[in-house]
Coordinates of C-alpha atoms and ligand atoms in Angstrom, one line a residue:
Chain A
M273 CA 41.8 125.4 90.4
A274 CA 44.3 125.9 87.7
K275 CA 42.8 129.2 86.8
I276 CA 43.6 130.9 90.0
L277 CA 47.2 129.8 89.9
K278 CA 49.8 132.3 89.1
E279 CA 53.2 131.3 88.0
V280 CA 56.2 132.3 90.1
L281 CA 59.7 131.7 89.0
C282 CA 61.9 130.5 91.8
L283 CA 65.5 131.6 91.7
H284 CA 67.0 128.2 91.2
N285 CA 65.7 126.1 88.4
M286 CA 62.7 124.9 90.4
E287 CA 59.6 126.4 89.0
M288 CA 56.5 126.6 91.2
F289 CA 52.9 127.7 91.2
L290 CA 51.8 129.3 94.4
W291 CA 48.3 129.8 95.7
P292 CA 46.1 131.3 96.9
I293 CA 46.9 134.7 95.5
N294 CA 46.5 137.2 98.3
S295 CA 43.9 140.0 98.3
Q296 CA 46.2 142.4 96.5
G297 CA 46.4 140.0 93.7
S298 CA 50.1 139.4 94.2
N299 CA 51.9 136.3 95.1
P300 CA 54.2 135.7 98.1
R301 CA 57.8 135.2 97.0
P302 CA 59.0 131.6 97.3
A303 CA 61.6 132.8 99.7
D304 CA 58.7 133.7 102.2
T305 CA 57.4 130.2 102.1
R306 CA 60.3 128.9 104.1
K307 CA 59.4 131.0 107.1
G308 CA 56.7 128.6 108.3
R309 CA 54.0 130.1 106.1
H310 CA 51.3 127.6 105.3
C311 CA 51.2 127.4 101.6
F312 CA 50.7 124.9 98.8
M313 CA 52.7 124.7 95.7
L314 CA 52.5 123.0 92.5
Y315 CA 56.0 121.6 92.0
K316 CA 56.9 121.2 88.3
F317 CA 59.1 118.1 88.2
K318 CA 61.5 118.2 85.4
M319 CA 63.2 115.2 83.9
P320 CA 66.4 114.7 85.8
D321 CA 69.6 114.3 83.9
L322 CA 69.8 110.5 84.1
S323 CA 70.9 109.7 80.6
T324 CA 74.6 109.3 79.9
T325 CA 74.4 111.5 76.8
G326 CA 72.3 114.2 78.6
D327 CA 69.7 114.5 75.8
E328 CA 66.6 112.4 75.8
V329 CA 65.0 109.5 77.5
D330 CA 62.1 107.2 76.7
V331 CA 59.1 107.3 79.0
K332 CA 58.0 103.7 79.7
Q333 CA 55.3 103.7 82.3
W334 CA 53.8 105.6 85.2
L335 CA 54.3 103.9 88.6
V336 CA 51.8 106.1 90.4
N337 CA 48.4 107.6 89.4
V338 CA 47.0 111.1 89.5
G339 CA 45.7 111.7 93.0
D340 CA 48.2 109.4 94.7
R341 CA 50.2 110.6 97.7
I342 CA 53.9 110.2 97.0
T343 CA 56.8 110.4 99.3
R344 CA 60.2 111.9 98.8
G345 CA 62.4 109.3 97.1
Q346 CA 59.5 107.2 95.9
A347 CA 60.0 105.7 92.4
I348 CA 57.2 107.3 90.3
L349 CA 58.1 106.8 86.7
E350 CA 60.0 104.2 84.7
I351 CA 62.2 105.5 81.9
E352 CA 64.7 104.1 79.5
T353 CA 68.0 105.9 78.9
D354 CA 70.6 105.2 76.3
K355 CA 72.0 102.7 78.8
A356 CA 69.3 101.2 80.9
V357 CA 65.8 101.0 82.1
M358 CA 65.5 102.9 85.3
E359 CA 63.1 104.4 87.8
V360 CA 62.8 108.1 88.5
E361 CA 62.4 109.1 92.1
S362 CA 60.4 112.1 93.3
P363 CA 62.4 114.8 94.9
V364 CA 59.4 116.1 96.8
E365 CA 56.6 114.8 99.0
G366 CA 53.0 115.5 98.0
V367 CA 50.1 114.5 95.8
L368 CA 50.5 113.8 92.1
R369 CA 48.2 116.3 90.3
E370 CA 49.1 115.7 86.6
W371 CA 51.3 113.5 84.4
V372 CA 52.8 115.6 81.6
A373 CA 55.1 112.8 80.3
Q374 CA 53.1 110.2 78.4
P375 CA 54.2 106.6 78.2
D376 CA 55.9 105.5 74.9
T377 CA 57.1 109.0 74.2
T378 CA 60.6 110.6 74.3
V379 CA 61.3 113.6 76.5
G380 CA 64.3 115.8 76.8
V381 CA 66.2 116.2 80.0
G382 CA 64.8 119.3 81.8
T383 CA 61.3 119.1 80.4
I384 CA 58.4 119.1 82.8
I385 CA 57.2 115.5 83.4
A386 CA 54.7 115.9 86.3
H387 CA 52.9 118.4 88.5
I388 CA 53.1 117.5 92.2
E389 CA 51.2 119.4 94.8
T390 CA 53.4 120.0 97.9
E391 CA 52.9 121.6 101.2
S392 CA 55.8 123.9 101.9
R393 CA 57.8 123.5 105.1
Chain B
M87 CA 77.2 86.4 97.2
T88 CA 78.6 87.5 100.6
N89 CA 76.2 87.5 103.5
P90 CA 76.3 90.5 105.8
P91 CA 77.9 90.0 109.2
Q92 CA 75.2 89.4 111.7
A93 CA 76.9 90.2 115.0
K94 CA 75.4 92.8 117.3
I95 CA 77.4 96.0 117.8
D96 CA 79.3 95.8 121.0
I97 CA 79.2 99.3 122.6
D98 CA 79.8 98.3 126.2
S99 CA 83.3 99.8 126.5
Y100 CA 82.3 103.3 125.4
E101 CA 80.7 106.3 127.0
A102 CA 77.3 107.6 125.7
G103 CA 78.8 110.9 124.5
F104 CA 81.4 109.2 122.3
L105 CA 78.8 106.9 120.8
L106 CA 76.3 109.6 120.2
G107 CA 79.1 111.6 118.5
L108 CA 79.7 108.6 116.1
Y109 CA 75.9 108.4 115.5
E110 CA 75.6 112.0 114.7
R111 CA 78.5 112.0 112.3
M112 CA 77.0 109.1 110.4
V113 CA 73.6 110.7 110.2
Q114 CA 75.3 113.8 109.0
I115 CA 76.8 111.9 106.1
R116 CA 73.6 110.1 105.3
E117 CA 71.5 113.2 105.2
F118 CA 74.1 115.1 103.2
E119 CA 74.1 112.4 100.6
E120 CA 70.3 112.1 100.5
G121 CA 70.0 115.9 100.3
V122 CA 72.5 116.1 97.5
K123 CA 70.7 113.3 95.7
F124 CA 67.4 115.3 95.7
L125 CA 69.2 118.5 94.6
F126 CA 70.5 116.5 91.6
L127 CA 67.0 115.1 90.8
E128 CA 65.5 118.6 91.0
G129 CA 68.1 119.8 88.6
T130 CA 69.4 122.3 91.1
M131 CA 72.8 120.7 91.1
P132 CA 74.4 119.8 87.8
G133 CA 76.9 117.0 87.0
T134 CA 76.9 113.5 88.4
I135 CA 77.7 112.3 91.9
H136 CA 79.1 109.1 93.5
Q137 CA 77.4 108.6 96.8
C138 CA 78.2 106.6 100.0
Q139 CA 74.9 105.9 101.7
G140 CA 75.4 102.7 103.7
Q141 CA 79.2 103.1 104.0
E142 CA 79.1 105.8 106.7
A143 CA 80.6 103.5 109.4
C144 CA 83.8 103.1 107.3
A145 CA 84.5 106.8 107.1
V146 CA 83.5 107.7 110.6
G147 CA 85.1 104.7 112.3
V148 CA 88.5 105.3 110.6
C149 CA 88.6 109.1 110.9
T150 CA 87.6 109.0 114.6
A151 CA 90.7 106.9 115.2
L152 CA 92.9 109.6 113.5
E153 CA 94.4 112.8 115.0
P154 CA 93.4 116.1 113.4
T155 CA 97.1 116.3 112.3
D156 CA 96.9 113.0 110.4
W157 CA 96.1 113.0 106.7
I158 CA 93.7 111.2 104.5
T159 CA 93.5 110.5 100.8
S160 CA 90.0 109.8 99.3
T161 CA 88.3 109.0 96.1
F162 CA 85.5 110.0 93.7
R163 CA 83.1 108.6 96.4
G164 CA 84.5 111.0 99.0
H165 CA 81.8 113.0 100.7
G166 CA 81.7 110.7 103.7
H167 CA 85.4 110.8 104.2
A168 CA 85.4 114.6 104.0
L169 CA 82.7 115.1 106.6
A170 CA 84.3 112.5 108.8
K171 CA 87.6 114.3 108.6
G172 CA 85.9 117.5 109.8
L173 CA 85.1 119.4 106.6
S174 CA 82.0 121.5 107.0
V175 CA 78.7 121.0 105.2
D176 CA 78.9 124.5 103.9
E177 CA 82.4 124.3 102.3
M178 CA 81.4 121.0 100.6
L179 CA 78.0 122.1 99.4
F180 CA 79.3 125.4 98.1
E181 CA 81.9 123.3 96.1
L182 CA 79.1 121.2 94.7
F183 CA 77.4 124.4 93.6
G184 CA 80.6 125.5 91.9
A185 CA 80.9 128.5 94.2
A186 CA 84.1 130.4 94.7
T187 CA 83.6 129.9 98.5
G188 CA 83.6 126.1 98.0
C189 CA 86.5 124.0 99.5
A190 CA 88.3 123.9 96.1
G191 CA 87.2 127.4 95.1
G192 CA 84.5 126.0 92.9
K193 CA 87.0 124.4 90.6
G194 CA 86.9 120.9 91.9
G195 CA 83.3 119.7 92.4
S196 CA 82.1 116.6 94.0
M197 CA 85.1 114.4 93.2
H198 CA 87.7 116.8 94.6
M199 CA 86.8 117.5 98.3
V200 CA 89.8 119.1 100.0
N201 CA 90.8 121.0 103.1
M202 CA 94.5 121.2 103.7
D203 CA 94.0 122.6 107.2
K204 CA 92.0 119.6 108.2
G205 CA 94.3 117.0 106.7
M206 CA 92.6 116.1 103.5
I207 CA 94.4 116.5 100.2
P208 CA 92.0 116.9 97.2
S209 CA 90.3 113.5 96.7
I210 CA 91.5 111.6 93.7
A211 CA 89.1 110.2 91.1
I212 CA 91.6 107.9 89.5
V213 CA 91.0 104.4 90.8
A214 CA 93.9 103.5 93.2
G215 CA 95.5 106.9 92.5
G216 CA 95.7 107.6 96.2
V217 CA 97.7 104.5 97.1
P218 CA 101.1 105.7 95.9
V219 CA 100.4 109.2 97.0
A220 CA 99.6 108.1 100.5
A221 CA 102.7 105.9 100.5
G222 CA 104.7 108.9 99.6
M223 CA 103.1 111.1 102.2
A224 CA 103.8 108.5 104.9
L225 CA 107.4 108.2 103.7
A226 CA 107.7 112.0 104.3
F227 CA 106.3 111.6 107.8
K228 CA 108.8 108.9 108.5
M229 CA 111.8 110.7 107.1
Q230 CA 110.9 113.9 108.9
Q231 CA 109.9 112.0 112.1
T232 CA 106.6 114.0 112.4
G233 CA 104.7 111.2 114.1
Q234 CA 101.8 111.6 111.7
V235 CA 99.9 108.9 109.9
A236 CA 98.4 108.8 106.5
A237 CA 95.0 107.0 106.0
C238 CA 94.3 106.0 102.4
F239 CA 90.7 105.2 101.4
F240 CA 89.9 103.2 98.2
G241 CA 87.4 100.7 96.9
D242 CA 87.6 97.0 96.0
G243 CA 88.1 98.0 92.4
A244 CA 91.5 99.5 93.2
I245 CA 92.9 96.1 94.1
A246 CA 93.1 95.2 90.4
E247 CA 95.1 98.3 89.5
G248 CA 98.9 98.2 89.1
A249 CA 99.3 101.4 91.1
F250 CA 97.8 99.6 94.1
H251 CA 100.4 96.9 94.2
E252 CA 103.3 99.2 93.5
G253 CA 102.2 101.6 96.2
V254 CA 101.5 99.0 98.8
N255 CA 104.7 97.2 98.2
M256 CA 106.8 100.4 98.5
A257 CA 105.0 101.3 101.7
A258 CA 105.7 97.8 103.0
I259 CA 109.4 97.7 102.2
W260 CA 109.9 101.2 103.7
D261 CA 107.8 100.4 106.8
V262 CA 106.0 103.7 106.5
P263 CA 103.1 104.9 108.7
V264 CA 100.1 104.5 106.3
V265 CA 96.8 102.7 106.9
F266 CA 95.4 101.4 103.7
I267 CA 91.6 101.1 103.9
C268 CA 89.7 99.1 101.3
E269 CA 86.0 99.7 101.5
N270 CA 84.9 96.5 99.9
N271 CA 81.4 97.4 98.9
Q272 CA 81.5 94.4 96.6
Y273 CA 81.1 96.3 93.3
G274 CA 83.5 98.1 91.1
A275 CA 81.0 99.9 88.8
S276 CA 78.9 97.0 87.6
T277 CA 81.4 94.2 88.3
H278 CA 81.1 92.1 91.4
V279 CA 84.4 91.7 93.3
S280 CA 84.2 87.9 92.9
K281 CA 84.6 88.3 89.1
V282 CA 88.0 89.9 89.5
M283 CA 89.5 88.0 92.3
R284 CA 90.0 84.3 93.1
A285 CA 90.9 84.6 96.8
A286 CA 88.0 84.7 99.3
T287 CA 89.0 88.0 100.9
I288 CA 91.1 91.0 99.8
A289 CA 92.8 91.0 103.2
E290 CA 94.5 87.6 102.6
R291 CA 96.1 89.0 99.4
L292 CA 98.0 91.5 101.5
S293 CA 100.1 88.8 103.2
S294 CA 102.2 88.6 100.0
Y295 CA 103.4 92.0 100.9
G296 CA 104.2 91.1 104.4
I297 CA 101.2 93.1 105.6
D298 CA 98.8 91.6 108.1
G299 CA 95.4 92.4 106.5
R300 CA 92.1 91.9 108.2
R301 CA 88.5 91.8 107.1
I302 CA 86.3 93.8 109.3
D303 CA 82.5 94.2 109.4
G304 CA 82.4 97.6 107.7
N305 CA 78.8 98.3 108.8
D306 CA 79.8 98.1 112.5
V307 CA 81.2 101.5 113.4
I308 CA 82.7 100.2 116.6
A309 CA 84.5 97.3 114.9
V310 CA 85.9 99.7 112.3
Y311 CA 87.0 102.2 115.0
E312 CA 88.7 99.6 117.0
A313 CA 90.5 98.0 114.1
A314 CA 91.5 101.5 112.8
R315 CA 92.7 102.4 116.3
R316 CA 95.0 99.4 116.4
A317 CA 96.3 100.1 112.9
V318 CA 97.0 103.8 113.6
D319 CA 98.7 102.9 116.9
D320 CA 100.8 100.3 115.1
C321 CA 101.8 102.9 112.4
R322 CA 102.7 105.5 115.0
A323 CA 104.8 103.0 116.8
G324 CA 106.8 102.4 113.6
R325 CA 105.1 99.0 112.8
G326 CA 103.3 100.3 109.7
P327 CA 102.0 100.0 107.1
A328 CA 98.6 98.4 108.0
F329 CA 95.7 97.3 105.9
L330 CA 91.9 97.0 106.7
E331 CA 89.3 95.4 104.5
L332 CA 86.0 96.9 105.5
L333 CA 83.2 94.7 104.2
T334 CA 80.2 96.8 103.3
Y335 CA 77.7 97.3 100.4
R336 CA 77.2 99.9 97.7
R337 CA 73.5 100.6 97.9
T338 CA 73.3 103.4 95.4
G339 CA 74.1 103.1 91.7
H340 CA 77.8 103.6 90.9
S341 CA 76.9 107.2 90.0
R342 CA 73.5 108.9 89.8
R343 CA 72.9 107.6 86.3
D344 CA 73.4 104.0 87.1
A345 CA 70.2 102.0 87.6
C346 CA 72.1 99.2 89.4
H347 CA 70.2 96.3 87.8
Y348 CA 73.2 94.0 88.2
Q349 CA 72.7 93.8 92.0
P350 CA 70.5 90.8 92.8
K351 CA 67.4 91.9 94.7
P352 CA 67.7 89.4 97.6
E353 CA 71.3 90.5 98.1
R354 CA 70.4 94.2 98.2
E355 CA 67.5 93.6 100.6
Q356 CA 69.7 91.6 103.0
W357 CA 72.4 94.3 103.1
L358 CA 69.9 97.1 103.4
E359 CA 68.8 95.5 106.7
Y360 CA 72.3 95.8 108.1
D361 CA 72.3 99.5 108.0
P362 CA 75.2 100.9 110.0
I363 CA 73.2 103.8 111.4
V364 CA 70.1 101.7 112.3
R365 CA 72.4 99.1 114.0
L366 CA 74.2 101.7 116.1
G367 CA 70.9 103.4 116.9
Q368 CA 69.4 100.1 118.1
A369 CA 72.4 99.5 120.3
L370 CA 72.1 103.0 121.8
V371 CA 68.4 102.6 122.6
E372 CA 68.9 99.1 124.1
A373 CA 71.7 100.3 126.3
G374 CA 69.6 103.2 127.5
H375 CA 72.0 105.8 126.1
A376 CA 69.2 107.5 124.0
T377 CA 65.5 107.2 123.2
T378 CA 64.2 106.7 119.7
E379 CA 62.7 110.2 120.0
E380 CA 66.1 111.7 120.8
L381 CA 67.7 110.0 117.9
D382 CA 65.0 111.3 115.6
A383 CA 65.7 114.8 117.0
V384 CA 69.3 114.4 116.1
R385 CA 68.3 113.6 112.5
K386 CA 65.8 116.5 112.3
Q387 CA 68.4 119.0 113.6
I388 CA 70.9 117.8 111.0
L389 CA 68.2 118.1 108.2
T390 CA 67.3 121.6 109.2
S391 CA 70.9 122.8 109.1
F392 CA 71.4 121.0 105.8
D393 CA 68.4 122.9 104.3
D394 CA 69.8 126.2 105.6
A395 CA 73.2 125.4 104.0
V396 CA 71.5 124.8 100.7
E397 CA 69.9 128.2 100.9
R398 CA 73.3 129.8 101.6
A399 CA 74.8 127.7 98.8
K400 CA 72.4 129.1 96.2
T401 CA 73.6 132.7 96.8
Q402 CA 77.3 132.1 97.0
P403 CA 79.5 134.0 94.5
Q404 CA 80.7 132.0 91.5
P405 CA 84.3 132.1 90.4
T406 CA 85.2 135.1 88.2
L407 CA 87.2 135.2 85.0
A408 CA 90.2 136.3 87.1
D409 CA 90.1 133.0 89.0
L410 CA 90.7 131.2 85.8
T411 CA 94.5 131.5 86.0
T412 CA 94.9 131.0 89.8
H413 CA 95.9 127.7 91.3
V414 CA 97.3 126.6 88.0
L415 CA 100.7 125.0 87.6
A416 CA 102.9 125.3 84.6
Ligands
TPP138 C1 92.4 104.2 86.6 C2 90.9 104.3 86.4 N1 90.2 103.4 85.7 C3 88.9 103.5 85.5 C4 88.2 104.5 86.1 C5 86.7 104.6 85.9 N2 86.0 104.2 87.2 C6 85.7 105.2 88.1 S1 85.1 104.5 89.5 C7 85.3 103.0 88.9 C8 84.9 101.8 89.8 C9 85.6 101.8 91.1 O1 85.2 100.8 91.9 P1 85.7 100.7 93.4 O2 87.2 100.9 93.4 O3 85.2 99.4 94.0 O4 85.1 101.9 94.2 P2 83.5 102.1 94.5 O5 82.9 102.8 93.3 O6 82.9 100.9 94.8 O7 83.5 103.1 95.6 C10 85.8 103.0 87.7 C11 86.1 101.8 86.9 C12 88.9 105.5 86.8 N3 88.3 106.5 87.4 N4 90.2 105.3 87.0
MG139 MG1 83.6 99.0 95.1

């Protein structure tokens, strides 16, 4: 599956993979996906800026598994910032495809922590 | 721990259109806050935010009792007040995106919602900072005999500030038309209100200023509206100032980076059940004013227009270098 994915950079910080690639081998622009087009995206979830210093947070544990369906607002990851242990909520609804952030590691704010397959509206 | 008030919302005296208007405004605030939360989590919107999910009835109940020509002061937790006073989703969202078309020209951000045409001075992030300002505005209304009223929103944390006591006392000795509204969401950052106050209610402390304070169920929009209505009428009739303690609950962290571990789980769960929007929705359905499907449709419509506003916000012009020296004093 990953091989036929082609990366598209969305205008605003949100990076997405779109598929399938159409017969011309090009990708629909993300802007088109809003117009009721049925399309799946791999949403690359970046670590939100939850620390008070803005730099790094410790990844504690995954709260959902690969393959799990997750809802918008669901706590999916436990982290520890310079101040507190807290849960990270998913900004999108979909199916968790891959965990990038590994427990007991430190990740910077803005680094990709998970790939979530979403169905665009 | 303070238990949530359990009374049913009494909507008997009101027409369906008015009640649905209150409902829609509260949903508007809830979906704005939820939408903004996800924009923050995505990384689309920088900075931090102070949110008011669960406190919608306070903003909507009070602002509905005001005239468009009345003024409000607000705080760092001001999105709800702004929407309730009639600011548009667009001008607020554009401001959060730092755009030149935002309500403060992109220079204020989340904590400085403003629209001088709609009666909202830039919200003030200094705890209790709005209290002396509102007292001063109301003094101007009184001296100029304009018939206007100032409504001043602040939190339970403000009660421990010197500025609060000075401002309230001055308003009291000058009999000015200001309604002080304390949204007692029971926490000032991580501190429970009981740790900074020996009296049982904030309202009773106001008697020392000769102001008749009352504690109201802040998650009952009708109770808030009726109390605010009386307070505003009193002020307009020259019997001000007035004070309302609206008992509610802060269900989000203080700001986006606060995990909120200091709130006991049973307390949270109990208060989450007394959701101001759900409570009004139930009363509307029971009274036959709306079906659950119709209320859902209201929410969906608001969500769609919020999403459209986000798309517009992303392409708004940012302030330019030339804007750097405008709106600057001294
Ligand atoms: C004078 C002053 N002191 C401290 C702060 C830092 N601060 C910002 S919000 C806040 C807590 C305010 O609590 P409350 O008044 O109950 O309002 P809520 O956050 O519950 O809406 C504090 C201490 C500030 N902004 N101003
Ligand atoms: Mg508070």
